[in-house]
Amino acid sequence: MQLAVNIDHIATLRNARNEQQPDPVTAAAIAELAGASGIVCHLREDRRHIKDRDLERLREAVTTKLDLEMAMTEEMQRIAIRTKPELITLVPEKRQELTTEGGLDIAGRYDKLVEFIKPVHDTGIEVSLFIEPEKEAVRLAAEAGADLVELHTGPYSLKKTTGEAEAEIKRVRTTAAFARECGLRVVAGHGLNYYNIIPFSRIGEIEEVSIGHALIARASLVGMERAVKEMLRLIDA
Ligand code: PXP
């Protein structure tokens, strides 16, 4: 299973002071050097973390695969076609949410989705749909012309007992197998972390996971000792 790294929250941290550091593009380059199979960023309508300029710079710098997460709006479609990431992932977006909540409602916007995908495909960009791990959503995604589905692992990450987590893994695995039968490639993400990834990583039908928050949170902690020592060295000098 490969790992795509979402660097949105490097930008969240930078924006807390409206300065240049930490730079999401530098974080992306380091993630790639460490073995990431791709870099993910979500350009939100409110630009709360990744900004337009970040996306342009990421497009220039990313050498693995750039996955632009975005809402299904005309503005984002224009930006995607201009920027040409290797992949876009369509997600539902609500202004008030802290992070993406739930998968796309494909049935409710089927015709619009088919129309939306066409010019993106014509530009040579692959399209992934972020969906709940349910067969009907997979069937509609395939019919609508998606190349991939990203199965929502938020529900898995919220399971409290091993039994519940195992049942959810089974549901994800069955849905992933069905998606592959439908000719779709399958990735997964949301809420995956250092505590819940091991059982999940055994799902052979899933080629890649997309992880953001847990990685950035971990980086800030495992990097703390070095950061303090470097500062002390400068002070002592
Ligand atoms: N996949 C999608 C579609 C997302 O919206 C997000 C969050 O931006 C992720 C994966 C990564 O989730 P997390 O930050 O919880 O690892």
Coordinates of N, CA and C and ligand atoms in Angstrom, one line a residue:
M1 N 0.9 -1.2 0.0 CA 0.0 0.0 0.0 C 0.9 1.3 0.0
Q2 N 0.5 2.2 -0.9 CA 1.4 3.4 -0.9 C 0.8 4.5 0.0
L3 N 1.6 5.6 0.2 CA 1.1 6.7 1.1 C 1.2 8.0 0.3
A4 N 0.0 8.6 0.2 CA 0.0 10.0 -0.3 C -0.1 10.9 0.9
V5 N 0.7 12.0 0.9 CA 0.7 12.9 2.1 C 0.0 14.2 1.8
N6 N -1.0 14.4 2.7 CA -1.7 15.7 2.6 C -1.0 16.8 3.5
I7 N -0.7 17.9 2.8 CA 0.2 18.9 3.5 C -0.7 20.1 3.9
D8 N -2.0 20.0 3.9 CA -2.8 21.2 4.2 C -2.5 21.8 5.5
H9 N -2.2 21.0 6.5 CA -2.0 21.6 7.9 C -0.7 22.2 8.1
I10 N 0.3 22.0 7.2 CA 1.5 22.8 7.2 C 1.1 24.2 6.9
A11 N 0.2 24.4 6.0 CA -0.3 25.7 5.6 C -1.2 26.3 6.7
T12 N -1.9 25.5 7.4 CA -2.7 26.0 8.6 C -1.8 26.6 9.6
L13 N -0.7 25.9 9.9 CA 0.3 26.4 10.8 C 1.0 27.7 10.3
R14 N 1.3 27.7 9.1 CA 1.9 28.9 8.5 C 0.9 30.1 8.6
N15 N -0.3 29.9 8.3 CA -1.3 30.9 8.2 C -1.6 31.5 9.6
A16 N -1.3 30.7 10.7 CA -1.6 31.2 12.0 C -0.8 32.5 12.3
R17 N 0.3 32.7 11.6 CA 1.1 33.9 11.8 C 1.2 34.7 10.5
N18 N 0.5 34.2 9.4 CA 0.6 34.9 8.1 C 2.0 35.2 7.6
E19 N 2.9 34.2 7.9 CA 4.2 34.3 7.5 C 4.6 33.3 6.4
Q20 N 5.8 33.0 6.2 CA 6.2 32.1 5.1 C 6.5 30.7 5.6
Q21 N 6.7 30.5 6.9 CA 7.1 29.2 7.5 C 6.0 28.7 8.4
P22 N 5.8 27.4 8.4 CA 6.5 26.4 7.6 C 5.9 26.4 6.2
D23 N 6.7 26.1 5.2 CA 6.3 26.2 3.8 C 5.8 24.8 3.3
P24 N 4.5 24.7 2.9 CA 3.9 23.5 2.4 C 4.7 22.8 1.3
V25 N 5.3 23.7 0.4 CA 6.1 23.1 -0.7 C 7.3 22.4 -0.2
T26 N 8.0 23.0 0.7 CA 9.2 22.3 1.3 C 8.7 21.0 2.0
A27 N 7.6 21.1 2.7 CA 7.1 19.8 3.4 C 6.8 18.8 2.3
A28 N 6.3 19.2 1.2 CA 5.9 18.2 0.1 C 7.2 17.6 -0.4
A29 N 8.3 18.4 -0.6 CA 9.5 17.9 -1.1 C 10.1 16.9 -0.2
I30 N 10.1 17.2 1.1 CA 10.6 16.3 2.1 C 9.8 15.0 2.2
A31 N 8.5 15.1 2.1 CA 7.6 13.9 2.1 C 7.9 13.0 0.9
E32 N 8.2 13.6 -0.3 CA 8.5 12.8 -1.4 C 9.9 12.1 -1.3
L33 N 10.8 12.9 -0.7 CA 12.1 12.2 -0.5 C 12.0 11.1 0.5
A34 N 11.1 11.2 1.4 CA 10.9 10.1 2.4 C 10.1 8.9 1.9
G35 N 9.6 9.0 0.6 CA 8.9 7.9 0.0 C 7.4 8.1 -0.3
A36 N 6.9 9.2 -0.1 CA 5.4 9.4 -0.4 C 5.2 9.2 -1.9
S37 N 4.1 8.5 -2.2 CA 3.7 8.3 -3.6 C 3.0 9.4 -4.2
G38 N 2.6 10.4 -3.4 CA 1.9 11.6 -4.0 C 1.7 12.6 -2.9
I39 N 1.4 13.8 -3.4 CA 1.1 14.9 -2.4 C -0.3 15.4 -2.7
V40 N -1.0 15.5 -1.6 CA -2.4 16.0 -1.7 C -2.6 17.3 -1.0
C41 N -3.4 18.2 -1.7 CA -3.7 19.4 -1.0 C -5.2 19.7 -1.4
H42 N -5.9 20.4 -0.4 CA -7.3 20.7 -0.6 C -7.4 22.2 -0.7
L43 N -7.7 22.7 -1.9 CA -7.9 24.1 -2.1 C -9.4 24.4 -1.8
R44 N -9.6 24.9 -0.6 CA -11.0 25.2 -0.2 C -11.5 26.5 -0.7
E45 N -12.8 26.5 -0.8 CA -13.4 27.8 -1.3 C -13.0 29.0 -0.4
D46 N -12.9 28.8 0.9 CA -12.5 29.9 1.8 C -11.0 30.0 2.0
R47 N -10.2 29.2 1.3 CA -8.7 29.3 1.3 C -8.2 29.3 2.7
R48 N -8.8 28.5 3.6 CA -8.3 28.5 5.0 C -7.0 27.9 5.3
H49 N -6.5 27.1 4.4 CA -5.1 26.6 4.6 C -4.3 26.8 3.3
I50 N -4.5 25.9 2.3 CA -3.7 26.0 1.0 C -4.3 27.2 0.2
K51 N -3.4 28.0 -0.3 CA -3.8 29.2 -1.1 C -3.5 28.9 -2.6
D52 N -4.0 29.8 -3.4 CA -3.8 29.6 -4.9 C -2.3 29.5 -5.2
R53 N -1.6 30.4 -4.6 CA -0.1 30.5 -4.9 C 0.6 29.2 -4.4
D54 N 0.1 28.6 -3.3 CA 0.7 27.3 -2.9 C 0.5 26.2 -4.0
L55 N -0.7 26.2 -4.5 CA -1.0 25.2 -5.5 C -0.1 25.4 -6.7
E56 N 0.1 26.6 -7.2 CA 0.9 26.9 -8.3 C 2.3 26.4 -8.0
R57 N 2.8 26.7 -6.8 CA 4.2 26.3 -6.5 C 4.3 24.7 -6.3
L58 N 3.2 24.2 -5.8 CA 3.2 22.7 -5.6 C 3.3 22.0 -7.0
R59 N 2.5 22.6 -7.9 CA 2.5 22.1 -9.3 C 3.9 22.1 -9.9
E60 N 4.7 23.1 -9.6 CA 6.0 23.2 -10.2 C 7.0 22.2 -9.4
A61 N 6.7 22.0 -8.1 CA 7.7 21.2 -7.3 C 7.4 19.7 -7.2
V62 N 6.2 19.4 -7.2 CA 5.9 17.9 -7.0 C 6.3 17.1 -8.2
T63 N 7.0 16.0 -7.9 CA 7.5 15.2 -9.0 C 6.9 13.8 -9.0
T64 N 6.2 13.5 -7.9 CA 5.5 12.1 -7.8 C 4.1 12.3 -8.5
K65 N 3.2 12.8 -7.7 CA 1.8 12.9 -8.3 C 1.1 14.0 -7.4
L66 N 0.5 14.9 -8.0 CA -0.2 16.0 -7.3 C -1.7 15.7 -7.4
D67 N -2.3 15.6 -6.2 CA -3.7 15.3 -6.1 C -4.4 16.5 -5.5
L68 N -5.2 17.2 -6.3 CA -5.9 18.4 -5.9 C -7.3 18.0 -5.4
E69 N -7.5 18.1 -4.1 CA -8.8 17.8 -3.5 C -9.6 19.1 -3.7
M70 N -10.9 19.0 -4.1 CA -11.7 20.2 -4.4 C -13.1 19.9 -4.4
A71 N -13.9 21.0 -4.3 CA -15.4 20.9 -4.4 C -15.7 20.9 -5.9
M72 N -17.0 20.5 -6.1 CA -17.4 20.5 -7.6 C -18.0 21.8 -8.0
T73 N -17.1 22.8 -8.1 CA -17.6 24.2 -8.4 C -16.9 24.6 -9.7
E74 N -17.5 25.5 -10.4 CA -16.9 26.0 -11.7 C -15.6 26.6 -11.5
E75 N -15.4 27.4 -10.3 CA -14.1 28.0 -10.0 C -13.0 26.9 -9.9
M76 N -13.3 25.9 -9.2 CA -12.3 24.8 -8.9 C -12.0 24.1 -10.2
Q77 N -13.0 23.9 -11.1 CA -12.8 23.2 -12.3 C -11.9 24.0 -13.2
R78 N -12.1 25.4 -13.2 CA -11.2 26.2 -14.0 C -9.7 26.1 -13.5
I79 N -9.6 26.2 -12.1 CA -8.3 26.1 -11.5 C -7.6 24.8 -11.8
A80 N -8.3 23.7 -11.8 CA -7.8 22.4 -12.0 C -7.3 22.3 -13.5
I81 N -8.1 22.7 -14.4 CA -7.7 22.6 -15.8 C -6.5 23.5 -16.1
R82 N -6.4 24.6 -15.4 CA -5.2 25.5 -15.6 C -4.0 24.9 -15.0
T83 N -4.1 24.3 -13.8 CA -3.0 23.9 -13.0 C -2.5 22.5 -13.4
K84 N -3.4 21.7 -13.9 CA -3.1 20.3 -14.4 C -2.4 19.4 -13.3
P85 N -3.1 19.2 -12.2 CA -2.5 18.1 -11.3 C -2.7 16.8 -12.0
E86 N -2.0 15.8 -11.6 CA -2.2 14.4 -12.2 C -3.6 13.9 -11.9
L87 N -4.2 14.4 -10.7 CA -5.4 13.8 -10.2 C -6.2 14.9 -9.5
I88 N -7.5 14.9 -9.6 CA -8.3 15.6 -8.7 C -9.2 14.7 -7.9
T89 N -9.5 15.0 -6.7 CA -10.4 14.2 -5.9 C -11.6 15.2 -5.5
L90 N -12.7 14.8 -5.9 CA -13.9 15.6 -5.7 C -14.5 15.2 -4.3
V91 N -14.7 16.2 -3.5 CA -15.2 16.0 -2.1 C -16.4 17.0 -1.9
P92 N -17.3 16.6 -1.0 CA -18.3 17.6 -0.7 C -17.6 18.6 0.2
E93 N -18.1 19.9 0.2 CA -17.4 20.9 1.0 C -18.5 21.8 1.7
K94 N -18.4 21.8 3.0 CA -19.3 22.8 3.7 C -18.4 23.8 4.4
R95 N -18.8 25.0 4.4 CA -18.0 26.1 5.0 C -17.7 25.9 6.4
Q96 N -18.7 25.4 7.2 CA -18.5 25.4 8.6 C -17.7 24.2 9.1
E97 N -17.5 23.2 8.3 CA -16.9 21.9 8.8 C -15.4 22.2 9.1
L98 N -14.9 21.4 10.1 CA -13.5 21.5 10.4 C -12.7 20.7 9.4
T99 N -13.2 19.6 8.9 CA -12.6 18.8 7.8 C -13.7 18.2 7.0
T100 N -13.4 17.5 5.9 CA -14.4 16.9 5.1 C -15.3 15.9 5.9
E101 N -16.6 16.2 5.7 CA -17.5 15.3 6.5 C -18.3 14.5 5.5
G102 N -18.2 13.2 5.4 CA -19.0 12.3 4.6 C -18.5 12.3 3.1
G103 N -19.0 11.3 2.4 CA -18.6 11.2 1.0 C -19.6 12.0 0.1
L104 N -19.2 12.0 -1.2 CA -20.1 12.7 -2.2 C -21.4 12.1 -2.3
D105 N -22.4 13.0 -2.5 CA -23.8 12.5 -2.8 C -23.8 12.4 -4.3
I106 N -23.5 11.2 -4.9 CA -23.4 11.2 -6.4 C -24.8 11.1 -7.0
A107 N -25.7 10.3 -6.3 CA -27.1 10.2 -6.9 C -27.7 11.6 -7.1
G108 N -27.5 12.4 -6.1 CA -28.2 13.7 -6.1 C -27.7 14.7 -7.1
R109 N -26.4 14.4 -7.6 CA -25.8 15.4 -8.6 C -25.2 14.6 -9.8
Y110 N -25.9 13.5 -10.1 CA -25.3 12.6 -11.1 C -25.0 13.4 -12.5
D111 N -26.0 14.0 -13.0 CA -25.9 14.7 -14.3 C -24.8 15.7 -14.3
K112 N -24.8 16.5 -13.2 CA -23.8 17.6 -13.1 C -22.4 17.0 -13.0
L113 N -22.3 15.9 -12.3 CA -21.0 15.2 -12.1 C -20.5 14.8 -13.5
V114 N -21.3 14.1 -14.3 CA -20.9 13.6 -15.6 C -20.3 14.8 -16.4
E115 N -21.1 15.9 -16.4 CA -20.7 17.1 -17.1 C -19.4 17.7 -16.6
F116 N -19.3 17.6 -15.3 CA -18.1 18.2 -14.6 C -16.8 17.5 -15.0
I117 N -16.9 16.1 -15.1 CA -15.8 15.3 -15.3 C -15.2 15.4 -16.7
K118 N -16.1 15.6 -17.7 CA -15.7 15.6 -19.1 C -14.5 16.5 -19.4
P119 N -14.6 17.8 -19.2 CA -13.5 18.7 -19.6 C -12.2 18.4 -18.8
V120 N -12.4 17.9 -17.6 CA -11.2 17.6 -16.7 C -10.5 16.4 -17.4
H121 N -11.2 15.4 -17.8 CA -10.6 14.3 -18.5 C -10.0 14.7 -19.8
D122 N -10.6 15.6 -20.5 CA -10.1 16.1 -21.8 C -8.7 16.7 -21.6
T123 N -8.5 17.2 -20.4 CA -7.2 17.9 -20.1 C -6.1 16.8 -19.7
G124 N -6.6 15.6 -19.6 CA -5.6 14.5 -19.2 C -5.5 14.3 -17.7
I125 N -6.4 14.9 -16.9 CA -6.4 14.8 -15.5 C -7.3 13.6 -15.1
E126 N -6.8 12.7 -14.1 CA -7.6 11.7 -13.6 C -8.6 12.2 -12.6
V127 N -9.7 11.5 -12.4 CA -10.7 12.0 -11.5 C -11.0 10.9 -10.4
S128 N -10.9 11.3 -9.2 CA -11.2 10.4 -8.1 C -12.4 11.0 -7.3
L129 N -13.3 10.1 -6.9 CA -14.5 10.6 -6.1 C -14.4 10.0 -4.7
F130 N -14.5 10.9 -3.7 CA -14.5 10.6 -2.3 C -15.9 10.1 -1.9
I131 N -16.0 8.8 -1.6 CA -17.3 8.3 -1.3 C -17.4 7.4 -0.1
E132 N -18.5 7.2 0.4 CA -18.7 6.3 1.6 C -18.5 4.9 1.0
P133 N -17.9 4.0 1.9 CA -17.7 2.6 1.4 C -19.0 1.8 1.2
E134 N -19.7 2.2 0.1 CA -21.0 1.5 -0.2 C -21.1 1.2 -1.6
K135 N -21.6 0.0 -1.9 CA -21.6 -0.5 -3.3 C -22.4 0.4 -4.3
E136 N -23.5 1.0 -3.8 CA -24.3 1.8 -4.7 C -23.4 3.1 -5.1
A137 N -22.7 3.6 -4.2 CA -21.9 4.8 -4.5 C -20.8 4.4 -5.5
V138 N -20.2 3.2 -5.4 CA -19.2 2.7 -6.3 C -19.8 2.6 -7.7
R139 N -20.9 2.0 -7.7 CA -21.6 1.7 -9.0 C -21.8 3.0 -9.7
L140 N -22.3 4.0 -9.0 CA -22.6 5.3 -9.6 C -21.3 6.0 -10.1
A141 N -20.2 5.9 -9.2 CA -18.9 6.5 -9.6 C -18.4 5.9 -10.9
A142 N -18.5 4.6 -11.0 CA -18.0 3.9 -12.2 C -18.8 4.4 -13.4
E143 N -20.1 4.5 -13.3 CA -21.0 4.9 -14.3 C -20.8 6.3 -14.8
A144 N -20.5 7.1 -13.8 CA -20.3 8.6 -14.1 C -18.9 8.8 -14.8
G145 N -18.0 7.8 -14.8 CA -16.8 8.0 -15.5 C -15.6 8.3 -14.7
A146 N -15.7 8.0 -13.3 CA -14.5 8.2 -12.5 C -13.4 7.2 -12.8
D147 N -12.2 7.6 -12.5 CA -11.0 6.6 -12.7 C -10.8 5.9 -11.4
L148 N -11.0 6.6 -10.3 CA -10.7 6.0 -9.0 C -11.8 6.4 -8.0
V149 N -11.9 5.6 -6.9 CA -12.7 6.1 -5.8 C -11.8 6.1 -4.6
E150 N -12.0 7.1 -3.8 CA -11.4 7.2 -2.5 C -12.4 6.8 -1.4
L151 N -12.2 5.7 -0.7 CA -13.2 5.3 0.3 C -13.0 6.0 1.6
H152 N -14.1 6.5 2.1 CA -14.0 7.3 3.3 C -13.8 6.4 4.5
T153 N -12.6 6.7 5.2 CA -12.3 5.8 6.4 C -12.6 6.6 7.7
G154 N -13.3 7.7 7.6 CA -13.7 8.4 8.8 C -14.5 7.5 9.7
P155 N -15.5 6.8 9.2 CA -16.2 5.8 10.1 C -15.4 4.8 10.7
Y156 N -14.4 4.2 10.0 CA -13.5 3.3 10.5 C -12.7 3.9 11.7
S157 N -12.2 5.1 11.5 CA -11.3 5.7 12.5 C -12.1 6.0 13.8
L158 N -13.4 6.1 13.7 CA -14.2 6.4 14.9 C -14.7 5.2 15.7
K159 N -14.4 4.0 15.2 CA -14.9 2.8 15.8 C -14.1 2.6 17.2
K160 N -14.9 2.3 18.2 CA -14.3 2.2 19.6 C -13.7 0.9 19.9
T161 N -14.3 -0.2 19.4 CA -13.9 -1.5 19.8 C -13.3 -2.3 18.6
T162 N -12.4 -3.3 18.9 CA -11.8 -4.0 17.9 C -12.8 -4.7 17.0
G163 N -13.9 -5.2 17.6 CA -14.9 -5.9 16.8 C -15.6 -4.9 15.8
E164 N -15.9 -3.8 16.3 CA -16.5 -2.8 15.4 C -15.5 -2.4 14.3
A165 N -14.3 -2.2 14.6 CA -13.3 -1.8 13.6 C -13.1 -2.9 12.6
E166 N -13.1 -4.2 13.1 CA -13.0 -5.3 12.1 C -14.2 -5.4 11.2
A167 N -15.4 -5.1 11.7 CA -16.6 -5.1 10.9 C -16.5 -4.0 9.8
E168 N -15.9 -2.9 10.2 CA -15.8 -1.8 9.2 C -14.8 -2.1 8.2
I169 N -13.7 -2.7 8.6 CA -12.6 -3.1 7.6 C -13.2 -4.1 6.6
K170 N -14.1 -5.0 7.1 CA -14.7 -6.0 6.2 C -15.6 -5.2 5.2
R171 N -16.3 -4.2 5.7 CA -17.2 -3.5 4.8 C -16.3 -2.7 3.7
V172 N -15.2 -2.1 4.2 CA -14.3 -1.4 3.2 C -13.7 -2.4 2.2
R173 N -13.3 -3.5 2.7 CA -12.6 -4.5 1.8 C -13.6 -5.0 0.7
T174 N -14.8 -5.3 1.2 CA -15.9 -5.8 0.2 C -16.2 -4.7 -0.8
T175 N -16.3 -3.5 -0.4 CA -16.6 -2.4 -1.3 C -15.4 -2.2 -2.2
A176 N -14.2 -2.3 -1.7 CA -13.0 -2.1 -2.6 C -12.9 -3.1 -3.6
A177 N -13.2 -4.4 -3.2 CA -13.2 -5.5 -4.2 C -14.2 -5.2 -5.3
F178 N -15.4 -4.8 -4.9 CA -16.5 -4.5 -5.9 C -16.0 -3.3 -6.8
A179 N -15.4 -2.3 -6.3 CA -14.9 -1.2 -7.1 C -13.9 -1.7 -8.1
R180 N -13.1 -2.6 -7.8 CA -12.1 -3.1 -8.7 C -12.8 -3.9 -9.8
E181 N -13.8 -4.7 -9.4 CA -14.6 -5.4 -10.4 C -15.2 -4.5 -11.4
C182 N -15.6 -3.3 -10.9 CA -16.2 -2.2 -11.8 C -15.2 -1.5 -12.6
G183 N -13.9 -1.9 -12.5 CA -12.8 -1.2 -13.3 C -12.2 0.0 -12.7
L184 N -12.5 0.2 -11.4 CA -12.0 1.4 -10.7 C -10.8 1.1 -9.9
R185 N -9.9 2.1 -9.8 CA -8.8 1.9 -8.8 C -9.3 2.4 -7.5
V186 N -8.7 1.9 -6.4 CA -9.2 2.2 -5.1 C -8.1 2.8 -4.2
V187 N -8.4 3.9 -3.6 CA -7.6 4.5 -2.5 C -8.5 4.7 -1.3
A188 N -7.9 5.2 -0.2 CA -8.8 5.4 1.0 C -8.2 6.5 1.8
G189 N -9.0 7.1 2.6 CA -8.4 8.1 3.5 C -9.4 8.8 4.4
H190 N -8.9 9.5 5.4 CA -9.6 10.3 6.4 C -9.5 9.6 7.8
G191 N -8.8 10.3 8.7 CA -8.8 9.8 10.1 C -7.8 8.7 10.3
L192 N -7.0 8.3 9.3 CA -6.1 7.2 9.5 C -4.9 7.8 10.3
N193 N -4.4 6.9 11.3 CA -3.3 7.4 12.1 C -2.4 6.3 12.6
Y194 N -1.5 6.6 13.5 CA -0.5 5.6 13.9 C -1.1 4.4 14.7
Y195 N -2.3 4.6 15.2 CA -2.9 3.6 16.0 C -3.8 2.7 15.2
N196 N -4.4 3.2 14.1 CA -5.4 2.4 13.4 C -4.9 1.9 12.1
I197 N -3.7 2.2 11.7 CA -3.3 1.9 10.3 C -3.0 0.5 10.0
I198 N -2.4 -0.2 11.1 CA -1.9 -1.6 10.8 C -3.0 -2.5 10.3
P199 N -4.1 -2.7 11.0 CA -5.1 -3.6 10.4 C -5.6 -3.1 9.0
F200 N -5.7 -1.8 8.9 CA -6.2 -1.3 7.6 C -5.3 -1.6 6.5
S201 N -4.0 -1.5 6.8 CA -3.0 -1.7 5.7 C -3.0 -3.1 5.1
R202 N -3.7 -4.0 5.7 CA -3.8 -5.4 5.2 C -4.8 -5.5 4.1
I203 N -5.5 -4.5 3.8 CA -6.6 -4.6 2.7 C -5.9 -4.4 1.4
G204 N -5.6 -5.6 0.8 CA -4.9 -5.6 -0.5 C -5.5 -4.9 -1.7
E205 N -6.8 -4.8 -1.6 CA -7.5 -4.1 -2.7 C -7.3 -2.6 -2.8
I206 N -6.8 -2.1 -1.7 CA -6.6 -0.6 -1.7 C -5.1 -0.3 -2.0
E207 N -4.9 0.5 -3.1 CA -3.5 0.8 -3.5 C -2.8 1.8 -2.8
E208 N -3.5 2.8 -2.2 CA -2.9 3.9 -1.5 C -3.8 4.5 -0.4
V209 N -3.2 5.0 0.6 CA -3.9 5.8 1.6 C -3.5 7.2 1.6
S210 N -4.4 8.1 1.9 CA -4.1 9.5 1.9 C -4.2 10.0 3.4
I211 N -3.1 10.5 3.9 CA -3.1 10.8 5.3 C -2.5 12.2 5.5
G212 N -3.1 13.0 6.4 CA -2.7 14.4 6.6 C -2.5 14.7 8.1
H213 N -3.5 14.8 8.8 CA -3.5 15.4 10.2 C -2.5 14.6 11.1
A214 N -2.6 13.2 11.0 CA -1.8 12.4 11.9 C -0.3 12.6 11.6
L215 N 0.0 12.8 10.3 CA 1.5 12.9 9.9 C 2.0 14.3 10.4
I216 N 1.2 15.3 10.2 CA 1.7 16.7 10.6 C 1.8 16.8 12.1
A217 N 0.8 16.2 12.8 CA 0.8 16.2 14.3 C 2.1 15.5 14.8
R218 N 2.3 14.3 14.2 CA 3.5 13.5 14.6 C 4.8 14.3 14.3
A219 N 4.9 14.9 13.1 CA 6.1 15.6 12.7 C 6.4 16.7 13.7
S220 N 5.3 17.4 14.2 CA 5.5 18.5 15.2 C 6.1 18.0 16.5
L221 N 5.7 16.8 16.9 CA 6.2 16.2 18.1 C 7.6 15.6 18.0
V222 N 7.8 14.8 17.0 CA 9.1 14.1 16.9 C 10.2 15.1 16.5
G223 N 9.7 16.2 15.9 CA 10.7 17.3 15.5 C 11.0 18.2 16.7
M224 N 10.3 18.1 17.8 CA 10.4 19.1 18.8 C 11.8 19.1 19.5
E225 N 12.3 17.9 19.8 CA 13.6 17.8 20.5 C 14.7 18.5 19.6
R226 N 14.7 18.2 18.4 CA 15.8 18.7 17.5 C 15.6 20.2 17.4
A227 N 14.4 20.7 17.3 CA 14.1 22.1 17.1 C 14.6 22.9 18.4
V228 N 14.4 22.3 19.6 CA 14.8 23.0 20.8 C 16.3 23.0 20.9
K229 N 16.9 21.9 20.6 CA 18.4 21.8 20.6 C 19.1 22.7 19.7
E230 N 18.5 22.8 18.5 CA 19.1 23.8 17.5 C 19.0 25.2 18.0
M231 N 17.9 25.6 18.6 CA 17.8 26.9 19.2 C 18.7 27.2 20.3
L232 N 18.9 26.2 21.2 CA 19.8 26.3 22.3 C 21.2 26.5 21.8
R233 N 21.5 25.7 20.8 CA 22.9 25.9 20.2 C 23.2 27.3 19.8
L234 N 22.2 27.9 19.1 CA 22.3 29.3 18.6 C 22.4 30.2 19.8
I235 N 21.6 30.0 20.8 CA 21.6 30.9 22.0 C 23.0 30.8 22.7
D236 N 23.5 29.6 22.8 CA 24.7 29.4 23.5 C 25.9 29.9 22.7
A237 N 25.7 30.0 21.4 CA 26.8 30.5 20.6 C 26.9 32.0 20.8
Ligands
PXP1 N1 -9.0 12.2 2.1 C1 -9.9 13.3 2.0 C2 -10.9 13.2 0.9 C3 -9.9 14.3 2.9 O1 -10.7 15.3 2.8 C4 -8.9 14.3 3.9 C5 -8.8 15.5 4.8 O2 -8.4 16.6 4.1 C6 -8.0 13.3 4.0 C7 -8.1 12.2 3.1 C8 -6.9 13.2 5.0 O3 -7.5 13.1 6.3 P1 -6.7 13.2 7.6 O4 -6.2 14.6 7.6 O5 -7.6 12.9 8.7 O6 -5.5 12.2 7.5

